[in-house]
mmCIF file of C-alpha atoms in Angstrom:
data_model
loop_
_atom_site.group_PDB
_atom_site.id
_atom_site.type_symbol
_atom_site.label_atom_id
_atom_site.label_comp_id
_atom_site.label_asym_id
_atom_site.label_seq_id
_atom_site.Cartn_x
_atom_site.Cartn_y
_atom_site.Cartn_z
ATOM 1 C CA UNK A 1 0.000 0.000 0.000
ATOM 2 C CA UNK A 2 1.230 3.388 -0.825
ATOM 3 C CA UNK A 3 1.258 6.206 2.133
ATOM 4 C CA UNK A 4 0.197 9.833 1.747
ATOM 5 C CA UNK A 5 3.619 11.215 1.494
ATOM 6 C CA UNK A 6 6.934 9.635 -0.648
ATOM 7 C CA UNK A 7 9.335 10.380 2.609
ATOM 8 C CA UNK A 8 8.340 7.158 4.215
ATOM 9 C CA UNK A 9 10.462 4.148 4.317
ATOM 10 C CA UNK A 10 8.966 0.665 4.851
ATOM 11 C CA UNK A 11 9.234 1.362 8.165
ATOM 12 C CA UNK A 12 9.227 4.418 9.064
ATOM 13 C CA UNK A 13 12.062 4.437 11.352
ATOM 14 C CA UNK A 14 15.724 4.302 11.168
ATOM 15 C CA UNK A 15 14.813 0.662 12.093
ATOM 16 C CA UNK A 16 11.852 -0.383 13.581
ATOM 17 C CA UNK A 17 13.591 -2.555 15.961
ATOM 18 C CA UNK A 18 14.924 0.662 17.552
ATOM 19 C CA UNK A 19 11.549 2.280 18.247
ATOM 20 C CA UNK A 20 10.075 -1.109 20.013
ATOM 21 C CA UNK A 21 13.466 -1.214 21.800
ATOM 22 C CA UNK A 22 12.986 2.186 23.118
ATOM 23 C CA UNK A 23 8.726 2.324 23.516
ATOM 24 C CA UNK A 24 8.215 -1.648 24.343
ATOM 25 C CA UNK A 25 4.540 -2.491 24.379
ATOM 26 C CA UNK A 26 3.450 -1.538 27.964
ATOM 27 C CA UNK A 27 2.445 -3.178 31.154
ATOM 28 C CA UNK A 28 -0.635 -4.708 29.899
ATOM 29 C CA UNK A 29 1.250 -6.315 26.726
ATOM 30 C CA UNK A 30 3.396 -7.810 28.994
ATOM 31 C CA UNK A 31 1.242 -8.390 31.453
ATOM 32 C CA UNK A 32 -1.104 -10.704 28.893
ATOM 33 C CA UNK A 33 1.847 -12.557 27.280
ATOM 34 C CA UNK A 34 1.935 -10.154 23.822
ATOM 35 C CA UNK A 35 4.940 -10.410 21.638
ATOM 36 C CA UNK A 36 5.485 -8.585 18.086
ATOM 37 C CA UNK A 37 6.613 -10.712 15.532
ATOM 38 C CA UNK A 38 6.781 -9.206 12.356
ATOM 39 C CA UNK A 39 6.468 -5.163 11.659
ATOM 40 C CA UNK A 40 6.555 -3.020 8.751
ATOM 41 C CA UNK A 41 4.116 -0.565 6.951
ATOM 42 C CA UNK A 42 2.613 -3.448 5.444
ATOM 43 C CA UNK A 43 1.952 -5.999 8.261
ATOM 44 C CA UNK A 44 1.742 -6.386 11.717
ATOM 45 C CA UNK A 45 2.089 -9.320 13.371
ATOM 46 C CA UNK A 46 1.828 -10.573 17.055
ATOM 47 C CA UNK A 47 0.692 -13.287 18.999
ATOM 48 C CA UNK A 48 -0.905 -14.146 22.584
ATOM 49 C CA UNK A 49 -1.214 -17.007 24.708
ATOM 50 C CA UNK A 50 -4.919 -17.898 25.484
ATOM 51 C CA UNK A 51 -3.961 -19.350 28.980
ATOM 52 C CA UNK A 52 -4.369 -16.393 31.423
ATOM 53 C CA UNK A 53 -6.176 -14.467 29.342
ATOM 54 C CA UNK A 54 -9.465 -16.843 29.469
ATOM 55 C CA UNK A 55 -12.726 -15.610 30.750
ATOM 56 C CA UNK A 56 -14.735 -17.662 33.606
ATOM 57 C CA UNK A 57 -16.093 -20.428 30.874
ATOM 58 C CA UNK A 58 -13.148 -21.230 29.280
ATOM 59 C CA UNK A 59 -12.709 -18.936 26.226
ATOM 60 C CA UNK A 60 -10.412 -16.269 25.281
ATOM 61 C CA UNK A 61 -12.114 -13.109 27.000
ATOM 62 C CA UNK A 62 -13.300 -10.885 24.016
ATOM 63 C CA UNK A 63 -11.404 -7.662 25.822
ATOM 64 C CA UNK A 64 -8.388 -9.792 25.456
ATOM 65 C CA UNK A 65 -8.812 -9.832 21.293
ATOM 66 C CA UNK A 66 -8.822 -6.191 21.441
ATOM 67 C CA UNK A 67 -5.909 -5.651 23.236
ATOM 68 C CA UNK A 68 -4.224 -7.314 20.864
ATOM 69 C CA UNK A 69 -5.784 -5.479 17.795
ATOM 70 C CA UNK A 70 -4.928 -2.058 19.911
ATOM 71 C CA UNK A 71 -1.203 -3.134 20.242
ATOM 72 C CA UNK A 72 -1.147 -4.105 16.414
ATOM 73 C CA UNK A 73 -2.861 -1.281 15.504
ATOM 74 C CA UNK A 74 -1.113 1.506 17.700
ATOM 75 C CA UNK A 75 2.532 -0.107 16.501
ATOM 76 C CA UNK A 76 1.212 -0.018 12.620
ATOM 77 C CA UNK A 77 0.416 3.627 13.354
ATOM 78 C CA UNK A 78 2.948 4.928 15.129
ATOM 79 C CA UNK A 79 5.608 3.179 12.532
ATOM 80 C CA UNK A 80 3.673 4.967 9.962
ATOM 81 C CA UNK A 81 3.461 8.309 11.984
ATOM 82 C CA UNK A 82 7.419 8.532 11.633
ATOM 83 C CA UNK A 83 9.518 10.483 13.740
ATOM 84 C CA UNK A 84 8.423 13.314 15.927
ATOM 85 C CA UNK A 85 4.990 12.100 15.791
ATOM 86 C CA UNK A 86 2.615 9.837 17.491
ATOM 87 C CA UNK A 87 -0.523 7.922 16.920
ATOM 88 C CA UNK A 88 -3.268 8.202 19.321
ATOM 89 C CA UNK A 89 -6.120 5.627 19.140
ATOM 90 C CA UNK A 90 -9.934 7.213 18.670
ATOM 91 C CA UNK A 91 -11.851 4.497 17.674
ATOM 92 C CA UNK A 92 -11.479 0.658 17.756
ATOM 93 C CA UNK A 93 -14.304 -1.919 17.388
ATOM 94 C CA UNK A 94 -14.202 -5.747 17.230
ATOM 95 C CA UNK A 95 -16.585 -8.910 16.053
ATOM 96 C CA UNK A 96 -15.999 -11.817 17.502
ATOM 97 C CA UNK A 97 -17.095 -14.944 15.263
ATOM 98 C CA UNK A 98 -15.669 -17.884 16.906
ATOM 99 C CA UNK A 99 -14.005 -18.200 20.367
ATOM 100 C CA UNK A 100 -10.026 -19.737 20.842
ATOM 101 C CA UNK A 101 -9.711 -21.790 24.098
ATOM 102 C CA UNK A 102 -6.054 -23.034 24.275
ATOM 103 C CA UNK A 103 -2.754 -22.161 22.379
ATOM 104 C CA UNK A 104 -2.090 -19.037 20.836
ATOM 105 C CA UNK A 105 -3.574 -16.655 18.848
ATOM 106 C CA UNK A 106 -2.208 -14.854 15.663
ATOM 107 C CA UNK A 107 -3.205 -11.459 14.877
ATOM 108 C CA UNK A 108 -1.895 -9.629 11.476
ATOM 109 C CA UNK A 109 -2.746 -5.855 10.786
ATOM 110 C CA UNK A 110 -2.593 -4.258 7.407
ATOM 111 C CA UNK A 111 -3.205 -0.662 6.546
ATOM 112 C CA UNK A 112 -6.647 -0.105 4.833
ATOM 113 C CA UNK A 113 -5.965 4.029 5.146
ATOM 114 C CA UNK A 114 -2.246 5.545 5.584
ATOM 115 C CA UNK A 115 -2.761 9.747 5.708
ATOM 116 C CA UNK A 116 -0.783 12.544 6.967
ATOM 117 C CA UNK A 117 -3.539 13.012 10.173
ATOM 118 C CA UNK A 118 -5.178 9.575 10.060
ATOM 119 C CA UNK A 119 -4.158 6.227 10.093
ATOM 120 C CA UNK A 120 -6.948 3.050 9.508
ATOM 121 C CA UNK A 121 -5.876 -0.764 10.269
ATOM 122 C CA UNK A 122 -7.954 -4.027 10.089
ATOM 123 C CA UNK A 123 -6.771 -6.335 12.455
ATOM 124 C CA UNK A 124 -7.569 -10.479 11.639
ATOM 125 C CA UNK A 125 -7.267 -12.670 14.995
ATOM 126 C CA UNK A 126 -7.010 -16.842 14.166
ATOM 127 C CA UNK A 127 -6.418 -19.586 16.463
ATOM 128 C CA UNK A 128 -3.624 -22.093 15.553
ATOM 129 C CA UNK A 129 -6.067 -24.342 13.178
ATOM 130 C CA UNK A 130 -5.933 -20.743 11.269
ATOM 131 C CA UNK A 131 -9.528 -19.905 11.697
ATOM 132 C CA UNK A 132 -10.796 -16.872 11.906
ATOM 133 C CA UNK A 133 -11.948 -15.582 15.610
ATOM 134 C CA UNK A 134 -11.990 -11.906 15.558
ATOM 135 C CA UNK A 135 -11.990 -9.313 12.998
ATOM 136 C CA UNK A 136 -10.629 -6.158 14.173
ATOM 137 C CA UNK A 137 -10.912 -1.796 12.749
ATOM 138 C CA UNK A 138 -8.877 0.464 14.366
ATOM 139 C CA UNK A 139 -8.676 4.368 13.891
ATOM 140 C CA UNK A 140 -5.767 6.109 15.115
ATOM 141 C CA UNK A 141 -5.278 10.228 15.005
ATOM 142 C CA UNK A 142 -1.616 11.003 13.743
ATOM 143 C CA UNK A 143 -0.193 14.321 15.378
ATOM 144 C CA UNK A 144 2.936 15.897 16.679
ATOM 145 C CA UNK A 145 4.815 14.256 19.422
ATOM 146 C CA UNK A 146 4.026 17.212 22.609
ATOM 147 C CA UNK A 147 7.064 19.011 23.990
#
């Protein structure tokens, strides 16, 4: 996909590996087992462990599918954003179509919008069998970093 603006590299960053180094994911990445895997202006990819991150019947809890699309999402962003600016989530929503109950699951984000003030994602979620459980849109604002 082709951004708004010809200055952007396929990352975005001197490397990409240098901006997670330095911004990490967050307390509640870590806290749920999150880990990046792949990440460029073109994909996103991360996975999470369904144990500890059930709800009381058994199933992944549905919050849990949307922190992952948010990390996705806010990391596609913010790598598209480029230096000296940041992406700031205003709208996110989520349907769930079939519930994950052990393993991991796999979620990949791809740009559907890449402007100069707004960045658009759709985040898929699959369990290991590679079926589809959640199907994720996330809006993020693009704007200076303050200070």
């Amino acid at each position: 996909m082709k951004t708004s603006e010809d200055t952007f590299s396929k990352t975005a960053h001197p490397t990409a590996d240098n901006w997670v180094a330095a911004h990490g994911g967050g307390e509640l990445m870590e806290r749920m087992g999150i880990e990046f895997t792949e990440y460029t202006l073109e994909r996103t990819v991360g996975r999470m462990p369904v144990h500890g991150n059930r709800q009381t019947v058994g199933f992944l809890h549905g919050g849990a599918y949307v922190v992952l699309g948010e990390s996705l999402g806010s990391m596609a962003a913010n790598l598209h954003a480029g230096p000296g600016r940041l992406a700031v989530g205003v709208d996110i929503n989520a349907t769930h179509t079939r519930s994950a109950t052990d393993g991991f699951v796999t979620g990949v984000c791809t740009p559907v919008h890449l402007g100069r003030t707004i960045a658009v994602h759709e985040i898929v979620v699959t369990d290991e069998d590679g079926d589809r459980c959640c199907t994720m849109r996330i809006t993020n604002l693009i704007k200076d970093m303050p200070g």
